[in-house]
mmCIF file of C-alpha atoms in Angstrom:
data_model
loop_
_atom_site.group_PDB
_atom_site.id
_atom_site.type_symbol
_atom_site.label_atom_id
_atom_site.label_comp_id
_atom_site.label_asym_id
_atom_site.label_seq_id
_atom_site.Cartn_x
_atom_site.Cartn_y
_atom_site.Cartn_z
ATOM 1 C CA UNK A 11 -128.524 -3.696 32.735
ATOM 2 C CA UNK A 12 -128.137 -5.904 29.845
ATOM 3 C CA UNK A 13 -130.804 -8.905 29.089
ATOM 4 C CA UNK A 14 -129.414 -12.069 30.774
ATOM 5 C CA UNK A 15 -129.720 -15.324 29.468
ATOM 6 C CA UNK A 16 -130.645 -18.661 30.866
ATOM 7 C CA UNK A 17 -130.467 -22.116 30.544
ATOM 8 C CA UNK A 18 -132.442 -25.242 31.930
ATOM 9 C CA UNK A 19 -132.031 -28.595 32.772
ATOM 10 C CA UNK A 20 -135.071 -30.497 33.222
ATOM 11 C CA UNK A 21 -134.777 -34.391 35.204
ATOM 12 C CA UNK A 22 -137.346 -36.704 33.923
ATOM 13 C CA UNK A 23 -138.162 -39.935 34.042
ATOM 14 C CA UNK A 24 -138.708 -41.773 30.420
ATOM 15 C CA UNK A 25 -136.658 -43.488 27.218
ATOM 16 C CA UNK A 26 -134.018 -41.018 26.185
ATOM 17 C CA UNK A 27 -134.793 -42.062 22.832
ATOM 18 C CA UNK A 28 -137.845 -41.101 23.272
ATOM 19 C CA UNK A 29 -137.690 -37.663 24.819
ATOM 20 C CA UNK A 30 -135.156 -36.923 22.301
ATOM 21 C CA UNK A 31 -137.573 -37.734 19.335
ATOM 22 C CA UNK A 32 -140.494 -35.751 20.639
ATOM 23 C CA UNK A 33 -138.296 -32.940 21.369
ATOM 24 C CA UNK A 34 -137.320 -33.322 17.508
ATOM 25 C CA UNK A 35 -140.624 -32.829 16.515
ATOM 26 C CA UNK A 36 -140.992 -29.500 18.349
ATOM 27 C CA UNK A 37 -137.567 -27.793 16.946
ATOM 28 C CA UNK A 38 -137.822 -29.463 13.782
ATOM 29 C CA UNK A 39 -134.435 -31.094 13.792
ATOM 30 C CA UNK A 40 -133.130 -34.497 13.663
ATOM 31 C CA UNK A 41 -131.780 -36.480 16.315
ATOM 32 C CA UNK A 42 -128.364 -37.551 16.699
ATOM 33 C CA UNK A 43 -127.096 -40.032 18.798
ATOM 34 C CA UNK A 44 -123.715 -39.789 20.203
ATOM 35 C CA UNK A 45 -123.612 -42.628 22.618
ATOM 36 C CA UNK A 46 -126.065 -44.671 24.588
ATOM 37 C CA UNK A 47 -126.565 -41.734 27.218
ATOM 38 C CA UNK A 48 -126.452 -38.694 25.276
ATOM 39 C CA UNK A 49 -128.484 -37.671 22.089
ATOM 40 C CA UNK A 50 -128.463 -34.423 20.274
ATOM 41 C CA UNK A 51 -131.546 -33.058 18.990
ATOM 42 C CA UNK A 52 -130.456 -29.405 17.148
ATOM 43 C CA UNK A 53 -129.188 -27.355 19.913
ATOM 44 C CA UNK A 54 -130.532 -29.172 23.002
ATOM 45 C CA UNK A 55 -129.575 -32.236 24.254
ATOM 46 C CA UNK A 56 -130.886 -35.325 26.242
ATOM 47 C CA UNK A 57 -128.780 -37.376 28.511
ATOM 48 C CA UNK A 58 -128.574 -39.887 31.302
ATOM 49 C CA UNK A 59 -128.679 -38.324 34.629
ATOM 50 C CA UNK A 60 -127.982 -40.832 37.698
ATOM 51 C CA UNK A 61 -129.169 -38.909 40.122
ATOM 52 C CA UNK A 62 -133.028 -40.169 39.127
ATOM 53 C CA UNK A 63 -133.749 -43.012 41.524
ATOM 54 C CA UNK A 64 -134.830 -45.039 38.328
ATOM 55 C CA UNK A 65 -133.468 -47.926 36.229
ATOM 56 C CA UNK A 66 -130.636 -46.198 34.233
ATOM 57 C CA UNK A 67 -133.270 -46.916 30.611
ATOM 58 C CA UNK A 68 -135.358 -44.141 32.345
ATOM 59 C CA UNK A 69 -132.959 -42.008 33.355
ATOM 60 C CA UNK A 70 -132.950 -38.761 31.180
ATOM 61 C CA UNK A 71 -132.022 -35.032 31.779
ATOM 62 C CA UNK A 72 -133.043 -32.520 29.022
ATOM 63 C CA UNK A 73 -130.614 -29.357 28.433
ATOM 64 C CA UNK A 74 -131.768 -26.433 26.576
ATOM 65 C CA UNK A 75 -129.223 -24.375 24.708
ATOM 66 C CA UNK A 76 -128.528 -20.588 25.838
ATOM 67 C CA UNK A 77 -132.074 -19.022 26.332
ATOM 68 C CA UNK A 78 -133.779 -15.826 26.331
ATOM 69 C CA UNK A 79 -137.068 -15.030 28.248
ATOM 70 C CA UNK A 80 -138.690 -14.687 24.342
ATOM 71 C CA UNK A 81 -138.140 -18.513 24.240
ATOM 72 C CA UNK A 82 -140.125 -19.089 26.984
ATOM 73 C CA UNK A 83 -142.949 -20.483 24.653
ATOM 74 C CA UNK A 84 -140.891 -22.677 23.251
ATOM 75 C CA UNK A 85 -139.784 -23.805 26.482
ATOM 76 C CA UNK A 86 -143.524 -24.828 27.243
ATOM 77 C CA UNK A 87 -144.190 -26.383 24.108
ATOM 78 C CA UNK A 88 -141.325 -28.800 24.882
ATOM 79 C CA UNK A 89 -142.781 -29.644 28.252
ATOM 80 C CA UNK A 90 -146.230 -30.306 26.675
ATOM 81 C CA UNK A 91 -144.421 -32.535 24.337
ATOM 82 C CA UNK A 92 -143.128 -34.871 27.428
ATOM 83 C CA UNK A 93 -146.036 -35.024 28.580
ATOM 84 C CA UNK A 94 -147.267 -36.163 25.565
ATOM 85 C CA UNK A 95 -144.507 -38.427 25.098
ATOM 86 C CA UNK A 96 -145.260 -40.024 28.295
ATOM 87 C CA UNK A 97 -142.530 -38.467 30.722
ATOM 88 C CA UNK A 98 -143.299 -37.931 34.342
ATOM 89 C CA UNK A 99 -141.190 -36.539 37.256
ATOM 90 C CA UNK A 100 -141.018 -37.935 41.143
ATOM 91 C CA UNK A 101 -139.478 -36.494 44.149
ATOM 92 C CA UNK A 102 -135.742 -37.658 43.058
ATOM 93 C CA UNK A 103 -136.135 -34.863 39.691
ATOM 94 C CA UNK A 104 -134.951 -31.670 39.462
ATOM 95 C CA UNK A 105 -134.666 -28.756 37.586
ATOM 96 C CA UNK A 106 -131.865 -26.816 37.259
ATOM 97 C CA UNK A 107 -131.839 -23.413 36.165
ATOM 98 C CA UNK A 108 -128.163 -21.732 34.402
ATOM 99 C CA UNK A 109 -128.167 -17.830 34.589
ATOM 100 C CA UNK A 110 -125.204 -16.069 32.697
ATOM 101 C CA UNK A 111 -122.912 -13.601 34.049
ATOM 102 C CA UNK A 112 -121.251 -10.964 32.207
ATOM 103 C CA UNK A 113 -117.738 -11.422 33.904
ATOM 104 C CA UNK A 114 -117.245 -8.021 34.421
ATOM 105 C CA UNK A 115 -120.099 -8.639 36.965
ATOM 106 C CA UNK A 116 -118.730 -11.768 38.582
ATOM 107 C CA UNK A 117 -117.877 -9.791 41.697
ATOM 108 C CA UNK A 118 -121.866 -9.340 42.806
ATOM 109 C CA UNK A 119 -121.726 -13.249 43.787
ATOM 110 C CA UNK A 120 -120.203 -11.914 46.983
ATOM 111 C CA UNK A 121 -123.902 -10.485 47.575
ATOM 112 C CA UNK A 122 -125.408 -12.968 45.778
ATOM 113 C CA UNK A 123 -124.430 -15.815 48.126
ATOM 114 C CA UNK A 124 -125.338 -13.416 51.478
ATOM 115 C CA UNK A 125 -128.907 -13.004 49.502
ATOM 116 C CA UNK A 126 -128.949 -16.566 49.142
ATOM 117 C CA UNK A 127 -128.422 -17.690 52.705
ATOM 118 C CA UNK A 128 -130.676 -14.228 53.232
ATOM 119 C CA UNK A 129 -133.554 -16.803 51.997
ATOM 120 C CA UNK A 130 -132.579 -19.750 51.715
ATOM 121 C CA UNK A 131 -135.288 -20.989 54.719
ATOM 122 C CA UNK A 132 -137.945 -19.463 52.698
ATOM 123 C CA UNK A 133 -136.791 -20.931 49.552
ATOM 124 C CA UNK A 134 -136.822 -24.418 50.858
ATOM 125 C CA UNK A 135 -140.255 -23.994 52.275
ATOM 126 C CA UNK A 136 -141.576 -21.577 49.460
ATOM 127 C CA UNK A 137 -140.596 -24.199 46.562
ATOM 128 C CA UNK A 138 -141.425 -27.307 49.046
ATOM 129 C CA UNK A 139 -138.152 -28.924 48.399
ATOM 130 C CA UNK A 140 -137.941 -32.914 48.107
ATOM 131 C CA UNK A 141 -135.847 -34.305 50.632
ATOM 132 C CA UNK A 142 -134.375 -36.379 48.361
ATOM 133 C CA UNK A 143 -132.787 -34.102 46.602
ATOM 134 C CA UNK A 144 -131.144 -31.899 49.274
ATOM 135 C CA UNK A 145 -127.515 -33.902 48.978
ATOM 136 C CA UNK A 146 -127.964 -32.641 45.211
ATOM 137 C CA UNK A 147 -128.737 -28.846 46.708
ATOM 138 C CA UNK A 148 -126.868 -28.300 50.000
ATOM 139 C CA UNK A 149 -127.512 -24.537 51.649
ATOM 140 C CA UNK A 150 -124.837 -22.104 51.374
ATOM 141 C CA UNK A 151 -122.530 -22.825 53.995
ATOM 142 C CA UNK A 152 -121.510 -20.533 56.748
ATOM 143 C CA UNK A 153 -118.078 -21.357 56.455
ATOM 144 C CA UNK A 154 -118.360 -20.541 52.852
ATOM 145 C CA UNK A 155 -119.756 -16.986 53.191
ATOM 146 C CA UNK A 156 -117.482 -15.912 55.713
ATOM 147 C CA UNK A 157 -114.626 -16.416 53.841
ATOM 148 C CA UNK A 158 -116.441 -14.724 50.957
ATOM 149 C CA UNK A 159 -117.086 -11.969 52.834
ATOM 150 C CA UNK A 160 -113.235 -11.860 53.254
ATOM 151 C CA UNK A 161 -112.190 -11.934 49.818
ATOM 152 C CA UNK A 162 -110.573 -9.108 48.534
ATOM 153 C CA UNK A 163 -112.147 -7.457 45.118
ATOM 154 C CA UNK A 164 -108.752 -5.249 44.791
ATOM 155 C CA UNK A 165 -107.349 -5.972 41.639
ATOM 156 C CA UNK A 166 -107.798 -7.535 37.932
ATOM 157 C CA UNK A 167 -111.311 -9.743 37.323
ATOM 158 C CA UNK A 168 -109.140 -12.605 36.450
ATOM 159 C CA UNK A 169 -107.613 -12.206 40.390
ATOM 160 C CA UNK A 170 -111.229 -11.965 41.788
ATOM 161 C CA UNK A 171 -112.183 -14.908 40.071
ATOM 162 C CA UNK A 172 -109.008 -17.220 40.895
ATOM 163 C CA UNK A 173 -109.704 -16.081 44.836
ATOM 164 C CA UNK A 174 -112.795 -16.925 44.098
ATOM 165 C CA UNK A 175 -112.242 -20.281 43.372
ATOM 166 C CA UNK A 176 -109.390 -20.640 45.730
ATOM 167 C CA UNK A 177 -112.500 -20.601 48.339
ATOM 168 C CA UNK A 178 -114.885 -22.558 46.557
ATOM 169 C CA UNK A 179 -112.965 -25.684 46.497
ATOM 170 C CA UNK A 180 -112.546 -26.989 49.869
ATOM 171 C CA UNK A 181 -108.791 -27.909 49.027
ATOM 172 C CA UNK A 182 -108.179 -25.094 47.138
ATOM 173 C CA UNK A 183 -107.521 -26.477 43.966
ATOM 174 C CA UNK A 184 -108.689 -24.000 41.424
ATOM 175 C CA UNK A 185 -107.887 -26.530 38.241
ATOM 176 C CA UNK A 186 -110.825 -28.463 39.850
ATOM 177 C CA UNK A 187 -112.731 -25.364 38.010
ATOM 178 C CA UNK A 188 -111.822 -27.666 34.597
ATOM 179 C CA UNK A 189 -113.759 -30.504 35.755
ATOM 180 C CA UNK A 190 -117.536 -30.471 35.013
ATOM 181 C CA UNK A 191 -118.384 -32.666 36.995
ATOM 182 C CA UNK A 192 -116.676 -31.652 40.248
ATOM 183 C CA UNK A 193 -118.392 -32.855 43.269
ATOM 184 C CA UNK A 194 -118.943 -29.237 44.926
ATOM 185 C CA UNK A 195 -122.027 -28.607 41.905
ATOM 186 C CA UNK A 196 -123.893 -30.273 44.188
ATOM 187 C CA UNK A 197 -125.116 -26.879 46.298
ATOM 188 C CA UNK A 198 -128.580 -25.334 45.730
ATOM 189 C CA UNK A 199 -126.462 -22.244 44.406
ATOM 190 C CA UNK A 200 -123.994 -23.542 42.139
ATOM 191 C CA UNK A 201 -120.651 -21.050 41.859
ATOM 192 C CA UNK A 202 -118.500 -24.377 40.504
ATOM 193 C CA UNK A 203 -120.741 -23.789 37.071
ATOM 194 C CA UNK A 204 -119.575 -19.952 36.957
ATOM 195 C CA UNK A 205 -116.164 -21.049 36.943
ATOM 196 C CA UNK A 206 -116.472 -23.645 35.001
ATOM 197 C CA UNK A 207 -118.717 -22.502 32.665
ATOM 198 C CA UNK A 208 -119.842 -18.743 33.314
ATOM 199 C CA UNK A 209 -123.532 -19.469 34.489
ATOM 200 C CA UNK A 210 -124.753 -19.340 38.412
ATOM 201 C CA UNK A 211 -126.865 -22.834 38.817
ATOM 202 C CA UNK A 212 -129.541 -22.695 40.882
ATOM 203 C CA UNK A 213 -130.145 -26.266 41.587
ATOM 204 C CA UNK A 214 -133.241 -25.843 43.917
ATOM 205 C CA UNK A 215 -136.216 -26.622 42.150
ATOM 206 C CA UNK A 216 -137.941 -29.704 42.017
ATOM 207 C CA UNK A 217 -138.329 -30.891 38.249
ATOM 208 C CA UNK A 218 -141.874 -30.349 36.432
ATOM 209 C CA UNK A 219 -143.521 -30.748 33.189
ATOM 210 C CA UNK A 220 -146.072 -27.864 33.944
ATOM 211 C CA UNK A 221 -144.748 -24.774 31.600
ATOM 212 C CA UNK A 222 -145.828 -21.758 33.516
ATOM 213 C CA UNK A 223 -143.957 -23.368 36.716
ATOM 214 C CA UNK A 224 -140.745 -23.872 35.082
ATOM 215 C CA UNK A 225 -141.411 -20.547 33.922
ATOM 216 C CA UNK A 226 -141.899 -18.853 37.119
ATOM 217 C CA UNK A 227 -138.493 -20.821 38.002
ATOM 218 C CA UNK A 228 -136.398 -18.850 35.591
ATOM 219 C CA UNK A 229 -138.335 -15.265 36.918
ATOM 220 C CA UNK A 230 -136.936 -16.171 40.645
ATOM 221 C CA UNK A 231 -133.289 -17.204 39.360
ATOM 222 C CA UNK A 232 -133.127 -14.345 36.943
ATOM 223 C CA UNK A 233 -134.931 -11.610 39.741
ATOM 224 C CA UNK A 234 -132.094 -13.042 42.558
ATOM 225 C CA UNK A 235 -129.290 -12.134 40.328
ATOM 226 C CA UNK A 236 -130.747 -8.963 38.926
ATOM 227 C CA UNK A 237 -130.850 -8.324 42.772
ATOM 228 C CA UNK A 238 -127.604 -9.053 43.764
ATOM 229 C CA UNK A 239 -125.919 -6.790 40.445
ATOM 230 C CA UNK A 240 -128.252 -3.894 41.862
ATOM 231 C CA UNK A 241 -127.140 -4.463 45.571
ATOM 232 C CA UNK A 242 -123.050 -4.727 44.538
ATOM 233 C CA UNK A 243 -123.679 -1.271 42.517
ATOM 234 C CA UNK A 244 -120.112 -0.726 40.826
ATOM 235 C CA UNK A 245 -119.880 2.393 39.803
ATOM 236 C CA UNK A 246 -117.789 1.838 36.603
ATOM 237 C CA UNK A 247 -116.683 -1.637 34.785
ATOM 238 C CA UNK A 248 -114.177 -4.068 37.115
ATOM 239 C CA UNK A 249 -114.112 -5.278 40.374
ATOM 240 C CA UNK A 250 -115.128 -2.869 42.987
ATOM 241 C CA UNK A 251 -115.665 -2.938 46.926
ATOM 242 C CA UNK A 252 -119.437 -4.441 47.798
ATOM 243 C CA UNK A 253 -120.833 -1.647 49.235
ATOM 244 C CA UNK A 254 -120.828 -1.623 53.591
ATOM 245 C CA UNK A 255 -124.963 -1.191 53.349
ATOM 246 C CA UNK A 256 -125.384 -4.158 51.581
ATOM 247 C CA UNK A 257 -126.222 -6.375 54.883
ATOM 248 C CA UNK A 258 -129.091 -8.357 55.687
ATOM 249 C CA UNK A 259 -131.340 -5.163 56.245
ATOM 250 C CA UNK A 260 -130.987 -3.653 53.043
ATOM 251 C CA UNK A 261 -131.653 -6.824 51.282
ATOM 252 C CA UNK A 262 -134.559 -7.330 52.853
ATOM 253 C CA UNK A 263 -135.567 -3.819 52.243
ATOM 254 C CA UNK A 264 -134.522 -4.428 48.315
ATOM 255 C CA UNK A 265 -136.472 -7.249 48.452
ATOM 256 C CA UNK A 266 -139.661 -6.293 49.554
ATOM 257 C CA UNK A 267 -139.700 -3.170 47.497
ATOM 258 C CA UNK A 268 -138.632 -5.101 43.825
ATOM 259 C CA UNK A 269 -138.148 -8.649 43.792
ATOM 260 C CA UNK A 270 -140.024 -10.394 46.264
ATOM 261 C CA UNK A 271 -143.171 -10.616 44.762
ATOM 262 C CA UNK A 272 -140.978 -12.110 41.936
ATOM 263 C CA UNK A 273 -138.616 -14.951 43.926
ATOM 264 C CA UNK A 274 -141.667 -15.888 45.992
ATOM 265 C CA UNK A 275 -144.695 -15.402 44.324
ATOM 266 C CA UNK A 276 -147.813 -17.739 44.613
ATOM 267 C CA UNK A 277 -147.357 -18.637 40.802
ATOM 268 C CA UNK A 278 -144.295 -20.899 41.704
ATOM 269 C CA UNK A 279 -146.516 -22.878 44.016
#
């Protein structure tokens, strides 16, 4: 399987001016502002997210640009830099973390989600989940997966993912896939980014400055997804039928023998 890429988007509370110029001083580029909310600093970005139960001065979300695991350092050295900059995090921060797709793979998100709700009790618990921030991660719903589990992968990618969608959005709309801001994002695994954008969000994690955390958040996002491709198992390029062992044994079998020590190790703690 091909390297997948990442993104991140790290909730913190401080001046957006601010965080943008420190983050400046790590990429070496200049910071442009393009409104009061949003500045540019090279390829990442800092703007206001309202989420933050903070005056909206001290509201600010950083966004990395398209990532590989040999970034990771750099990654870190931008969270030092916060801290430096005077940046902290409370219970109302998150971090979100953006894995890419290839599209011709879209169709293991019918075993991702079953992984998902698979774990999700352990993920909660593992990852100690604020309360505050569950309306901005709901659990994959029941409703949700069954109706996944229905879909139909007979046919063209572009009809799996317009199905896909069809389900997704509670009134069926699929031109609500347009609209990044569309109130379903709000679920601890994200499928409105994938059609919007072409990234699975998980939006579990609570937000930190501590390097080697947020790293060990990418590892579980990227490990979930690398299971879920492994468990769907196409056996040539397109959409294919999830294969009938996929249930909640063999996951759990998967898991224990490759990724667990991954998604849940101590390190994330």
């Amino acid at each position: 399987m091909e390297e997948l890429r990442f993104g991140i988007e790290v909730e913190v509370i401080a001046d957006r001016p601010i965080v943008a110029q420190s983050i400046g001083e790590v990429v070496g580029a200049d910071v442009e502002k393009i409104d009061d909310e949003t500045y540019r600093v090279g390829t990442w970005k800092v703007e206001r997210d309202e989420s933050i139960q903070v005056p909206e001065n001290l509201q600010a979300e950083v966004v990395s640009p398209i990532l590989q695991m040999a970034d990771m350092e750099l990654v870190k050295r931008i969270a030092d830099t916060l801290k430096g900059c005077g940046a902290r995090v409370d219970e109302s921060c998150g971090i979100h973390v953006h894995v890419g797709i290839p599209r011709e793979d879209y169709h293991c998100v019918r075993i991702l989600a079953r992984v998902m709700k698979f774990i999700e009790p352990l993920f909660y618990t593992h990852f100690q989940v604020a309360s505050k921030r569950i309306p901005y991660a709901e659990p994959v719903s029941q409703e949700f997966l069954e109706k996944l589990e229905e879909l139909t992968s007979v046919g063209t990618q572009e009809d799996f993912v317009r199905n896909l969608a069809g389900i997704w959005y509670p009134d069926a709309n699929v031109e609500r896939a347009k609209d990044r801001w569309d109130q379903t994002r709000y679920r601890g695994l994200n499928l409105h980014s994938l059609l919007y954008r072409g990234t699975v969000e998980f939006r579990y994690y609570n937000s930190t400055l501590e390097g080697k955390l947020i790293e060990s958040y990418v590892r579980a996002s990227m490990s979930i997804i690398e299971l879920a491709r492994a468990l769907a198992k196409p056996e040539e390029k397109g959409v294919k039928e999830i294969e009938s062992k996929a249930g909640d044994q063999h996951i759990q079998k998967e898991m224990s023998e490759k990724h667990r020590e991954t998604i849940l190790s101590k390190k994330h703690r």
